[in-house]
Amino acid sequence: MQIYGIFIEKEWPTGQKPHIRYFFHRIFFVSLSHNFICQVMNEDDKKLLSKDSDGLLTYEYIANHISSIDDDLDYLIDNMMRVDLSGQFIVSAARYLFAIDAEHYNNAISRLITAAIEKDREHRYIADLLPLWGADYEDHVRSEEHTSELQSPNTIS
């Protein structure tokens, strides 16, 4: 569990000393458990990401703001699904979130995998998702095939 506090970056007019009247420049969330500052997504960020043409900007936003995207992750995935027509950055985002914390981002990863299957019609990127099922995923596939063969009725007469 992460505990967040609020840190306010203050900006005073040039040449003036700090006093009660100050200007708020930006509001940041501070992760007290990780000792780093993460900026909250704002309308300007959403405006910029709405101009994303292929998913790269959204992927970069996820990677650069991983500590503060939990509340906005659905928006980011929706945006990526809207603009990434090939599935390239959808697959990259799924792999990235899996590497960061597969359990925490399980729902997001599932959505991204589903979108990748729908988008990557040429199967150029989908194979990059196979390691998400573990290093021995081929053994699991063979085991599942064998199990399904044993359970299915023999139709040859």
CSV table of N, CA, C and O in Angstrom, one decimal, residues 93-102 105 109 132:
chain,number,residue,atom,x,y,z
A,93,ALA,N,2.8,-1.8,-23.9
A,93,ALA,CA,2.2,-1.3,-22.6
A,93,ALA,C,1.9,-2.5,-21.7
A,93,ALA,O,2.1,-2.5,-20.5
A,94,ALA,N,1.3,-3.6,-22.3
A,94,ALA,CA,1.0,-4.8,-21.6
A,94,ALA,C,2.3,-5.4,-21.0
A,94,ALA,O,2.3,-5.8,-19.8
A,95,ARG,N,3.3,-5.5,-21.8
A,95,ARG,CA,4.6,-6.1,-21.3
A,95,ARG,C,5.2,-5.2,-20.2
A,95,ARG,O,5.7,-5.7,-19.2
A,96,TYR,N,5.1,-3.9,-20.4
A,96,TYR,CA,5.7,-3.0,-19.4
A,96,TYR,C,4.9,-3.1,-18.0
A,96,TYR,O,5.5,-3.2,-17.0
A,97,LEU,N,3.6,-3.0,-18.1
A,97,LEU,CA,2.8,-3.1,-16.8
A,97,LEU,C,3.0,-4.5,-16.2
A,97,LEU,O,3.1,-4.6,-14.9
A,98,PHE,N,3.2,-5.5,-17.0
A,98,PHE,CA,3.4,-6.9,-16.4
A,98,PHE,C,4.8,-6.9,-15.7
A,98,PHE,O,4.9,-7.5,-14.6
A,99,ALA,N,5.8,-6.3,-16.3
A,99,ALA,CA,7.1,-6.2,-15.7
A,99,ALA,C,7.1,-5.4,-14.4
A,99,ALA,O,7.8,-5.7,-13.5
A,100,ILE,N,6.3,-4.3,-14.4
A,100,ILE,CA,6.3,-3.5,-13.2
A,100,ILE,C,5.6,-4.2,-12.0
A,100,ILE,O,6.2,-4.3,-10.9
A,101,ASP,N,4.4,-4.6,-12.2
A,101,ASP,CA,3.6,-5.3,-11.2
A,101,ASP,C,2.4,-6.0,-11.8
A,101,ASP,O,1.4,-5.4,-11.9
A,102,ALA,N,2.6,-7.3,-12.2
A,102,ALA,CA,1.6,-8.0,-12.9
A,102,ALA,C,0.3,-8.2,-12.1
A,102,ALA,O,-0.8,-8.1,-12.6
A,105,TYR,N,-1.6,-4.6,-11.8
A,105,TYR,CA,-2.1,-4.1,-13.1
A,105,TYR,C,-2.8,-5.3,-13.9
A,105,TYR,O,-3.0,-5.1,-15.1
A,109,ILE,N,-3.7,-5.2,-17.8
A,109,ILE,CA,-3.0,-6.1,-18.7
A,109,ILE,C,-4.0,-6.9,-19.5
A,109,ILE,O,-3.8,-7.1,-20.7
A,132,LEU,N,4.6,-13.5,-21.1
A,132,LEU,CA,3.8,-13.1,-20.0
A,132,LEU,C,3.2,-14.3,-19.3
A,132,LEU,O,2.9,-14.3,-18.1
